[in-house]
Coordinates of C-alpha atoms in Angstrom, one line a residue:
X1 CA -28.3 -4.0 41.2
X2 CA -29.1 -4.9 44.6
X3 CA -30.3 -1.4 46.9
X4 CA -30.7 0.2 43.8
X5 CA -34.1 0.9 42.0
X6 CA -32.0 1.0 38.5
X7 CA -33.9 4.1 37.4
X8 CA -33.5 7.8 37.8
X9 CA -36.1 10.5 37.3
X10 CA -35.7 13.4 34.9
X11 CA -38.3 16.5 35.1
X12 CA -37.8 19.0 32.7
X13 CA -40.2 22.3 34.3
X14 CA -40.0 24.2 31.4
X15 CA -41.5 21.8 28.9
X16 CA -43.4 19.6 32.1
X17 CA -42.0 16.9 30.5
X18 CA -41.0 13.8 32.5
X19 CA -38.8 10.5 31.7
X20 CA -37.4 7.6 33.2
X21 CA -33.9 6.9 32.5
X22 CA -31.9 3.6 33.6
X23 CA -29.5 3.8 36.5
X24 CA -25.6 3.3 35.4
X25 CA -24.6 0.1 37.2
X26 CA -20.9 1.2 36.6
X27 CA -21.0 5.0 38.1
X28 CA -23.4 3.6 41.0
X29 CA -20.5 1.1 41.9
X30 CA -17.9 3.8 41.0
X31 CA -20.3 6.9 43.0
X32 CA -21.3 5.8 46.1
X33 CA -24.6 7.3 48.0
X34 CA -26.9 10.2 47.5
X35 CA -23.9 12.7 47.4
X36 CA -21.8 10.5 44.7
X37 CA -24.1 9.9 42.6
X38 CA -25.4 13.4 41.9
X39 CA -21.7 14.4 41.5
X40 CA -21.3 12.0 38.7
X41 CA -24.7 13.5 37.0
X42 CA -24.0 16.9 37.3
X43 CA -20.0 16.6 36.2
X44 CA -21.2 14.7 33.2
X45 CA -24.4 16.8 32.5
X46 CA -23.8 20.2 34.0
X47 CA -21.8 23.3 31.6
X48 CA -19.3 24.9 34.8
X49 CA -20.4 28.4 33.6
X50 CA -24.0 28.1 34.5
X51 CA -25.7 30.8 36.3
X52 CA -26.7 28.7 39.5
X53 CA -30.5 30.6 39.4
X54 CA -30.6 30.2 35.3
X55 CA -33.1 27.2 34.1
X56 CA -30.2 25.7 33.0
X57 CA -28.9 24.6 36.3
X58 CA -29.5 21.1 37.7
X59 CA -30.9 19.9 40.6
X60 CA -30.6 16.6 42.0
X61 CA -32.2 14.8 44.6
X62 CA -30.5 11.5 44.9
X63 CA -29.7 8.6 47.8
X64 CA -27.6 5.8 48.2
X65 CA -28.0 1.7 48.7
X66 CA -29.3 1.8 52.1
X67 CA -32.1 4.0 51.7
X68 CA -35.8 1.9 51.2
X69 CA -34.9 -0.2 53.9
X70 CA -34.4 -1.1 57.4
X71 CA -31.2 -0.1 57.4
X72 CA -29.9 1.8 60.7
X73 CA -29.3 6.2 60.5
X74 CA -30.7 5.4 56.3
X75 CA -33.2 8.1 56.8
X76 CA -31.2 10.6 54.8
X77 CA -31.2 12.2 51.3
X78 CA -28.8 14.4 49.4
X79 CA -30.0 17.7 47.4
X80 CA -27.0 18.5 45.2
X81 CA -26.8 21.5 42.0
X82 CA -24.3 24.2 41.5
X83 CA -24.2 26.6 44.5
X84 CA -25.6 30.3 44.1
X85 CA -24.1 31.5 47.2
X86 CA -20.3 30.1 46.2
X87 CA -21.0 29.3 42.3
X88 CA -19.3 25.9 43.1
X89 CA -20.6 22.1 43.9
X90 CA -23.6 22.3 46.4
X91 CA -24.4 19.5 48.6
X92 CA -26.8 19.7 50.8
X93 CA -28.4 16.2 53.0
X94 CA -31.3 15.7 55.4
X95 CA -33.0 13.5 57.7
X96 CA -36.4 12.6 58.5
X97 CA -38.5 10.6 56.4
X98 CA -38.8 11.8 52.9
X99 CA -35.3 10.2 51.2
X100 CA -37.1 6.5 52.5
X101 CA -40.1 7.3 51.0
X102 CA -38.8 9.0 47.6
X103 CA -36.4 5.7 47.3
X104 CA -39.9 3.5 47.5
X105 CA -41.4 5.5 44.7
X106 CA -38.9 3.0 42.6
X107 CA -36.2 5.9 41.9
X108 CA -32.8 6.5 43.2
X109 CA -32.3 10.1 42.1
X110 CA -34.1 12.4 40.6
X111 CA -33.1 15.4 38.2
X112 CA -34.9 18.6 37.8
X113 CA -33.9 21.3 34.8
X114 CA -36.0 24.1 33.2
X115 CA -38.4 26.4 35.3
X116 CA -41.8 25.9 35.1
X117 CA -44.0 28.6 33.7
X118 CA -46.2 29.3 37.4
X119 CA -45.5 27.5 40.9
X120 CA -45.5 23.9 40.4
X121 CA -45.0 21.0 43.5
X122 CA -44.3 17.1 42.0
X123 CA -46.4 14.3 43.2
X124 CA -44.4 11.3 42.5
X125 CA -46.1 8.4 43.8
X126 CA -46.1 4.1 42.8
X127 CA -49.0 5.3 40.0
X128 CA -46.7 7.6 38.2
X129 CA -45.4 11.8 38.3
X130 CA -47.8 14.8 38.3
X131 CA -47.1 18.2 38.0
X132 CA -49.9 19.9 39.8
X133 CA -50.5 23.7 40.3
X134 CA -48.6 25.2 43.3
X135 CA -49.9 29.0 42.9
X136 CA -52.5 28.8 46.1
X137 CA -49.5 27.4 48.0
X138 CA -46.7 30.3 47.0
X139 CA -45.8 32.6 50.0
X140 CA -46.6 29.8 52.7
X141 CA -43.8 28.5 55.0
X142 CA -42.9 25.2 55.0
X143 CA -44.6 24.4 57.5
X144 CA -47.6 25.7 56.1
X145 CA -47.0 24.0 52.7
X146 CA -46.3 20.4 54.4
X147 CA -50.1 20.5 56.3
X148 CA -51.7 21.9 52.9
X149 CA -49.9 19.4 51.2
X150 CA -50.9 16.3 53.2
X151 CA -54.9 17.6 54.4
X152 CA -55.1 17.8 50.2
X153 CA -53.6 13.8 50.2
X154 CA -55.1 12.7 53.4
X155 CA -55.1 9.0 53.5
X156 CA -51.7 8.7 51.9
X157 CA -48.6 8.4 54.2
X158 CA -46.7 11.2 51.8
X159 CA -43.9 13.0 52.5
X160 CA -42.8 16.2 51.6
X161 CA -40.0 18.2 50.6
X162 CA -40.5 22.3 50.2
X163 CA -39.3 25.7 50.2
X164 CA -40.5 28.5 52.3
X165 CA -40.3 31.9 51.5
X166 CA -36.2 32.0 51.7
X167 CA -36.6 30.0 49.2
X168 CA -39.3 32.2 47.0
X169 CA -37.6 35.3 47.7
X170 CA -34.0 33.6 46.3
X171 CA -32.2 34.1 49.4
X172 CA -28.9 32.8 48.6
X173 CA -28.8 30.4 51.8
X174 CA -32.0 28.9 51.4
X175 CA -32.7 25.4 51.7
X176 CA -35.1 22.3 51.3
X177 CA -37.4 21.7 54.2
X178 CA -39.0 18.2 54.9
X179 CA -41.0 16.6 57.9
X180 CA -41.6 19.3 59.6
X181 CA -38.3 20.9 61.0
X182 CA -35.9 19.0 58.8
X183 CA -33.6 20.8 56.1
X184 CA -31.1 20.6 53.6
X185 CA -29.9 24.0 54.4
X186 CA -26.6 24.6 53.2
X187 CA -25.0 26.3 49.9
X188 CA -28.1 27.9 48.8
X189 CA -30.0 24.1 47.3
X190 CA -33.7 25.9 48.2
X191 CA -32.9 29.1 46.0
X192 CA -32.1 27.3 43.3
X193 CA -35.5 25.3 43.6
X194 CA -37.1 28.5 44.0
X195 CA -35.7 30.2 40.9
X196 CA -37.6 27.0 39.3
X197 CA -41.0 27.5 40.6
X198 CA -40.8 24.2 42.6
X199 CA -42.8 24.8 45.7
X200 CA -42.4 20.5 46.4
X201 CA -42.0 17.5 46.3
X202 CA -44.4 14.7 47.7
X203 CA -43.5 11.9 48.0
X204 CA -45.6 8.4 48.7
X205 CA -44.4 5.0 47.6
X206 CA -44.6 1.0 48.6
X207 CA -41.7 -0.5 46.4
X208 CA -38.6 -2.5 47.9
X209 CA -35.5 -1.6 46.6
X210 CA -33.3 -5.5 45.9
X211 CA -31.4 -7.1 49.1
X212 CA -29.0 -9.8 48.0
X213 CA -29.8 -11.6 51.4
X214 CA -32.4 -10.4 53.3
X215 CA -32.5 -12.7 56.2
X216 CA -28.5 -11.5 56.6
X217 CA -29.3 -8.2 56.1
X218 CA -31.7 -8.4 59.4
X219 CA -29.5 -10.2 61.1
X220 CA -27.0 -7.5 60.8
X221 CA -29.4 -4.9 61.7
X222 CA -30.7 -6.6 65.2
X223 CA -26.7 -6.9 66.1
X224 CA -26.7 -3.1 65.6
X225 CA -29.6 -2.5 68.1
X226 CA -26.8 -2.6 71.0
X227 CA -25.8 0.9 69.7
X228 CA -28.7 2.4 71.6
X229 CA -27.3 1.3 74.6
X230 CA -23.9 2.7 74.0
X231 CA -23.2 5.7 76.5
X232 CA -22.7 8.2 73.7
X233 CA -25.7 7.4 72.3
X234 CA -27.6 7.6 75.3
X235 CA -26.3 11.4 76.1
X236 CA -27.6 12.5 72.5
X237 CA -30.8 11.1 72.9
X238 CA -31.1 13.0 76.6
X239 CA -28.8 16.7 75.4
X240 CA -29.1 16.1 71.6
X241 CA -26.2 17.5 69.0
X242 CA -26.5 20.9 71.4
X243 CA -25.0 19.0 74.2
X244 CA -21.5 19.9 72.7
X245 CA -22.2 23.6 74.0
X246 CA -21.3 22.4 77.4
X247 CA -18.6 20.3 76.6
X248 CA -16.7 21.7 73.6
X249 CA -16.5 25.4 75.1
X250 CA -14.0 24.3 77.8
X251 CA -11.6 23.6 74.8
X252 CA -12.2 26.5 72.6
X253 CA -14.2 24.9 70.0
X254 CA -17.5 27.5 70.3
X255 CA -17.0 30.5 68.8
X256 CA -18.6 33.6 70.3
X257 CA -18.8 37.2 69.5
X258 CA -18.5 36.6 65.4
X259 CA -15.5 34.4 66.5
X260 CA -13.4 37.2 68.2
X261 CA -13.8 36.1 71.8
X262 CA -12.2 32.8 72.3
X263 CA -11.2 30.6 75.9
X264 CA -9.4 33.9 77.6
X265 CA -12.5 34.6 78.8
X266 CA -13.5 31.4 79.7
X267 CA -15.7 31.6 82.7
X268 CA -18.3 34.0 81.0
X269 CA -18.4 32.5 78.1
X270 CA -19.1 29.2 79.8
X271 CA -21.9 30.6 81.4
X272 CA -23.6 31.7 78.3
X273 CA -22.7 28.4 76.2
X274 CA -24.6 27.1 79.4
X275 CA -27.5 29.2 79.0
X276 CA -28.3 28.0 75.5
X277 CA -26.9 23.9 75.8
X278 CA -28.3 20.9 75.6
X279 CA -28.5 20.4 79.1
X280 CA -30.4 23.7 79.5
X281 CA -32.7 22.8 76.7
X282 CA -33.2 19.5 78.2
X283 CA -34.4 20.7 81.4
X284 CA -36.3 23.9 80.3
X285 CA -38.6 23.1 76.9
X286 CA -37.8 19.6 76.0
X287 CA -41.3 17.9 75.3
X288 CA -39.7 15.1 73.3
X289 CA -37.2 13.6 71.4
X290 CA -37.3 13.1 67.5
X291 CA -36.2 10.1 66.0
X292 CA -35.3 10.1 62.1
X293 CA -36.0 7.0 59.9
X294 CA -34.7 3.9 61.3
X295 CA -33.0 6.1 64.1
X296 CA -32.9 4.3 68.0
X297 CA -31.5 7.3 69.1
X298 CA -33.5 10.3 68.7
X299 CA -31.7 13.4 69.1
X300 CA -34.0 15.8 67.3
X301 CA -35.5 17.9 69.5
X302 CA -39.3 18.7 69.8
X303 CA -39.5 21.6 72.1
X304 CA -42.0 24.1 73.3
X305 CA -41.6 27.3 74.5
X306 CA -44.5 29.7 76.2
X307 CA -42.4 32.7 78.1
X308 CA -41.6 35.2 77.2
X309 CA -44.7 34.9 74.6
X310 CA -43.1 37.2 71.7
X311 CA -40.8 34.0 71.7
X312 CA -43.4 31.5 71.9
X313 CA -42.9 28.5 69.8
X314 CA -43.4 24.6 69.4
X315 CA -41.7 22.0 67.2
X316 CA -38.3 21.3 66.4
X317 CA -35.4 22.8 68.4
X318 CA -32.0 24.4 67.9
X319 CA -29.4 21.8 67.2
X320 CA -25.7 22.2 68.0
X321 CA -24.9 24.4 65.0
X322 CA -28.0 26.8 65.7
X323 CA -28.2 27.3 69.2
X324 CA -24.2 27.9 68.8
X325 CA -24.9 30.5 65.9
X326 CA -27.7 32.2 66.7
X327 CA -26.5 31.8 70.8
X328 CA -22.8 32.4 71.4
X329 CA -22.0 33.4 67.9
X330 CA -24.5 36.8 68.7
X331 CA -23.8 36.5 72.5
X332 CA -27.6 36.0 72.8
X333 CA -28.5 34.4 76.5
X334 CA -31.6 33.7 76.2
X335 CA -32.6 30.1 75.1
X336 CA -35.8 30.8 74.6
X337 CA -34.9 32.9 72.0
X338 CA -32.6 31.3 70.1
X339 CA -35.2 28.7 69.4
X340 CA -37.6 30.9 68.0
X341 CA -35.1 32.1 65.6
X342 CA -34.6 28.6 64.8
X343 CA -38.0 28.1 64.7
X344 CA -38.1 30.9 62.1
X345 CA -35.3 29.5 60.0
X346 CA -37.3 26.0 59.6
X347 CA -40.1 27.6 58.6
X348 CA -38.4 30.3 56.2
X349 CA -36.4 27.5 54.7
X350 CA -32.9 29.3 55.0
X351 CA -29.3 27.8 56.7
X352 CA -29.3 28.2 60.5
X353 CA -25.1 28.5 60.2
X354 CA -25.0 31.0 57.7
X355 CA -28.2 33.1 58.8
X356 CA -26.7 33.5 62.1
X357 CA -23.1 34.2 60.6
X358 CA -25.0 37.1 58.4
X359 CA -26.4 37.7 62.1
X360 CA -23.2 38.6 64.2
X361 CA -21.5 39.5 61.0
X362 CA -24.1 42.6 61.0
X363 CA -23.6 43.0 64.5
X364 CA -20.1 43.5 64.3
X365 CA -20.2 46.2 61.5
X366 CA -22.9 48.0 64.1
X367 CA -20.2 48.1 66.8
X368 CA -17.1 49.2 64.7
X369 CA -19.6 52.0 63.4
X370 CA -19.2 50.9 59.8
X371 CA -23.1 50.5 59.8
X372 CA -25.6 52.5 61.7
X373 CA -29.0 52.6 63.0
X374 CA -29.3 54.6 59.3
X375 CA -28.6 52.2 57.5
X376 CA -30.2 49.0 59.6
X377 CA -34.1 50.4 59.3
X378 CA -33.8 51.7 62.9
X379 CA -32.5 48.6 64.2
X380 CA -29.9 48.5 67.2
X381 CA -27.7 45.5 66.1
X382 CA -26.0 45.5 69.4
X383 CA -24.5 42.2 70.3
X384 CA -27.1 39.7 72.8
X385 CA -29.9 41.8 71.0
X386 CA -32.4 39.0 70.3
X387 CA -35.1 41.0 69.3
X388 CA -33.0 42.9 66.7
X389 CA -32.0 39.1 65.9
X390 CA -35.4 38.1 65.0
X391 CA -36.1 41.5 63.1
X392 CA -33.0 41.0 60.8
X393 CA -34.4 37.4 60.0
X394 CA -37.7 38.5 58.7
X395 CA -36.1 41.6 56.3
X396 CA -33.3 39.1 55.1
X397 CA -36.1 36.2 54.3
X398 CA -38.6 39.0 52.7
X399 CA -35.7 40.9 51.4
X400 CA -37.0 44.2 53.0
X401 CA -34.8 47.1 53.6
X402 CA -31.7 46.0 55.0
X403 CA -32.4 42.8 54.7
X404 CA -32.0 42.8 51.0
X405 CA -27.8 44.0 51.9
X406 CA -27.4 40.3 53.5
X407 CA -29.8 38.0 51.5
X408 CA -26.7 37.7 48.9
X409 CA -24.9 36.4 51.8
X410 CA -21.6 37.6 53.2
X411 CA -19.0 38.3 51.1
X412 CA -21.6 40.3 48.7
X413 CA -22.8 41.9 52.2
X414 CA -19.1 43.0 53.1
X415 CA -19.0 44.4 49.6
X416 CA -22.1 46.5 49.8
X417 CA -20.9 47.5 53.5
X418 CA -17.9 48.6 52.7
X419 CA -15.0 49.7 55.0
X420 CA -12.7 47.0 54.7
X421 CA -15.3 44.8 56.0
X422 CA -14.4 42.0 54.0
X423 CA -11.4 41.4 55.8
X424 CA -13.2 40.2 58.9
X425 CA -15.4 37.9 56.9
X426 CA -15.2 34.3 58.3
X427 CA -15.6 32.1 55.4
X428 CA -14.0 29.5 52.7
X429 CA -15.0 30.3 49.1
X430 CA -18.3 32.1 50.4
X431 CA -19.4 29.9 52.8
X432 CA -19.7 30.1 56.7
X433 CA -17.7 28.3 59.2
X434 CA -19.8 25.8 60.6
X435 CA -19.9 26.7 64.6
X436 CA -16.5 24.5 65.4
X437 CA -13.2 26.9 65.6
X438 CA -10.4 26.0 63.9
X439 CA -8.1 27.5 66.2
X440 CA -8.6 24.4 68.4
X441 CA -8.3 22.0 65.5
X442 CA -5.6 22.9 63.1
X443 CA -6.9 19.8 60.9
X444 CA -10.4 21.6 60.7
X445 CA -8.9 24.2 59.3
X446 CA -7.6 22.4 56.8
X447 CA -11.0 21.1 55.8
X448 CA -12.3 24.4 55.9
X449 CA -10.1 25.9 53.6
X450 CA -10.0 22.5 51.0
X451 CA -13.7 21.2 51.4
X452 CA -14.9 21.3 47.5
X453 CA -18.5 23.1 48.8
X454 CA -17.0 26.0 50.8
X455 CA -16.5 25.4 54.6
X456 CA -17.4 22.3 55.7
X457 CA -16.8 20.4 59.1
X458 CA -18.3 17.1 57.4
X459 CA -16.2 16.7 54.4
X460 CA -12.8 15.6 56.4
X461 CA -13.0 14.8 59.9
X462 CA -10.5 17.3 61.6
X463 CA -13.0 17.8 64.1
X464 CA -12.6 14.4 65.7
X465 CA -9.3 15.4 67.2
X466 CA -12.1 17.5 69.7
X467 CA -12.7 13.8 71.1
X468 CA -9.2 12.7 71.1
X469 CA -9.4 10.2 68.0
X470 CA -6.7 9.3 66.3
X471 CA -6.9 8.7 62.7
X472 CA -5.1 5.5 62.2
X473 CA -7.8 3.5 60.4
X474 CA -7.4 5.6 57.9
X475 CA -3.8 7.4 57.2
X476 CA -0.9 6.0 56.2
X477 CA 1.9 4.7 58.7
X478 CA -1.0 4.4 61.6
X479 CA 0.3 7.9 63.2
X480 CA -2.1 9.9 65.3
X481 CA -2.6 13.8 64.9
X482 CA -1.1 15.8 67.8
X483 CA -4.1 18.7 68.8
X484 CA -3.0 22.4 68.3
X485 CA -0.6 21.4 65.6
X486 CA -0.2 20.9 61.9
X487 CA 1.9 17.6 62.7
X488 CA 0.1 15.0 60.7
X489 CA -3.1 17.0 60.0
X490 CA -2.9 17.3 55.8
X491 CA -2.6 13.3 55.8
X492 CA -5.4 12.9 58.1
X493 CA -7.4 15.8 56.0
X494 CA -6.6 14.0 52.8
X495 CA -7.4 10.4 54.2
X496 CA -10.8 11.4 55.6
X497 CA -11.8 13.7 53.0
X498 CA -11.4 11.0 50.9
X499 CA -13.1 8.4 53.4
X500 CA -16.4 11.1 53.5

């Protein structure tokens, strides 16, 4: 089939056993991309009562037709199992480099059951599979793990895919790090590759997926260079995704204070969405822009910050969701700051949006007194408290102390915690908000509350109505949504859900 390989890897870690099986032409056809595909696989292969952190549980790395090639915005891969922070379908995607190169290995997904006996990484490369000893490289970052990884393969252009030690530890919000600052990070993917002693996944091949034309195929991909130029473009490659900090609070999409402080009090909270936007982090530690496989517009962040030095840091910065939920979402002013925590989070291997949820979540049961100093190790979780931020990160990751109350995430938190806490738990079938409120967008809401892997602003398009788009393309009877209104939204949810 043309962009497929035809063949999916299966790596059984408890038996280190490893087989080629051939692609389905029909479910390819039927499943569409990284995310369809491993859908299809795990519903077919998968029993629902599975202990997500059990051997039994799948995991699938997987990606679509465009992948392997020149494709614009193709530099993406999915990393889909059952969830252990919801115990319902996990999906997880990333940029970078790493699905590209795993699709040139001659594979368009690849399954992983069992749990091997000691820390294992994959080396999957044109010459075959290896599973190679991990044990000298368990307890290292990501980061860490990447640079051990590729000094050990220098000479190859590899790529790699990893856990850090949110990952290790079984933090229930872990996720899959690749290229140095990239993640899969939501619904828990890296904790379920941790309860299988995978430490990795490198990745280095030279096969060409099929193109039915590939002179058309290039013509269609030079026509698409114009999108660089296009002025929305062009402001995410200067602000990045953080830019809608200063644009999106002035219509009550940011959520500050664990979402409990909302446009009333505007003109503060502008100042401190300000503080920790895209326009400030453009101005103040923007070194340069990062630019994902067959990206033109590059708005990853590479930043560097040198003052105040306990938050020194370099690599990739806070995007929208993390400078939002470790900035307003914790009322913490200080950029600086907030990317170091993010910073941290790339390197632990654990979900910016729900570590900063479990954040200001923590901070809030510290104000209402349903927590106390007593309880938190000594730590003052009151609220723009950055340093008590970046304490809270590091017992959570290590699960130390109080850290070990959140690592479950946080409806098992509110449990522990106690005091009715559950009922200010913001969440969809124990999943975060992303950092886009609802009450601005009624039709978010409704993907919030119907999005099959717990709250989710990607899976239905609600969110759009923050632009002004209409959803005529795709509903029936052409009518556009009307903003803070139900009016139309459950078409619009169904049709884009469906269109995602």
């Amino acid at each position: 089939m043309y962009g497929y390989m035809d063949k999916i890897l299966r790596v059984d870690l408890t038996n280190a056993s490893v087989q080629e099986t051939p692609l389905d032409p029909d479910a390819a056809r039927k499943y569409i991309g990284g995310s369809g595909l491993s859908a299809k696989i795990i519903y077919d292969e998968l029993d629902p009562d599975v202990d997500p952190l059990s051997p039994e549980n799948l995991l699938v790395f997987a990606t679509g037709p465009y992948q392997g090639t020149a494709v614009y915005f193709s530099g993406r891969h999915s990393v889909c199992t059952k969830s252990p922070l919801t115990g319902i379908w996990a999906e997880a995607t990333s940029g970078g480099f790493w699905g590209y190169s795993f699709k040139r290995t001659g594979y368009d997904a690849l399954v992983l059951t069992g749990k091997a006996k000691n820390p294992v990484y994959l080396y999957i490369s044109d010459a075959g599979v290896e599973i190679r000893d991990a044990s000298y490289l368990w307890g290292l970052d990501s980061y860490e793990t990447e640079s051990r990884l590729k000094e050990e393969l220098k000479g190859l252009s590899v790529r790699v895919a990893c856990i850090g030690q949110g990952g290790e530890n079984l933090v229930r919000f872990a996720g899959v790090a690749n290229d140095m600052g990239r993640i899969a990070g939501r619904c828990g993917v890296g904790a379920v590759m941790g309860s299988k002693n995978l430490k990795a996944i490198v990745v280095h091949g030279t096969k060409k997926p099929p193109v039915a034309d590939q002179a058309l195929l290039s013509k269609y991909i030079r026509g698409l260079k114009a999108s660089k130029d296009n002025p929305l473009a062009v402001i995410f490659g200067k602000y990045g995704t953080a830019m809608f900090l200063d644009t999106f609070e002035s219509i009550g999409d940011v959520p500050f204070q664990y979402w409990t402080k909302g446009d009333a009090r505007r003109g503060r909270n502008a100042k401190l969405a300000a503080k920790v936007g895209g326009a400030a982090m453009y101005k103040q530690i923007l070194t340069k822009n990062y630019h994902c496989y067959a990206c033109p517009i590059g708005c990853g962040r590479i930043v560097k910050v040198t003052s105040p030095e306990k938050y020194a840091t370099e690599g990739h910065g806070p995007e929208y969701e993390s400078a939002a939920a470790f900035g307003t979402l914790c009322m913490i002013d200080s950029l600086a700051a907030v990317a170091k925590m993010n910073d941290m989070c790339n390197r632990y291997g654990v979900d910016t949006i729900e570590m900063g949820s479990i954040v200001a979540f923590a901070m809030s049961c510290y104000e209402k007194g349903w927590i106390t100093k007593a309880d938190t190790d000594g730590i003052e979780l009151n609220w723009g408290n950055a340093d008590a931020a970046i304490t809270l990160i590091e017992k959570v990751v290590k699960r130390e102390g109080f850290g070990v109350v959140l690592a479950d995430g946080l409806l098992p938190a509110a449990r522990a915690i106690g005091h009715g806490s559950e009922s200010i738990v913001i969440h969809s079938k124990g999943q975060s908000f992303a950092m886009h409120d609802p009450r601005a967008f009624h039709g978010l809401a409704l993907s919030y509350g119907t999005s099959e892997r717990g709250a989710c602003h990607l899976h239905g398009m609600g969110w759009l109505e923050m632009a002004g788009f209409g959803f005529s393309p795709y509903s029936l009877g052409g009518k556009r949504v009307k903003k803070y209104s139900l009016e139309g939204q459950p078409l619009s949810t169904k049709a884009t859900q469906d269109l995602a």
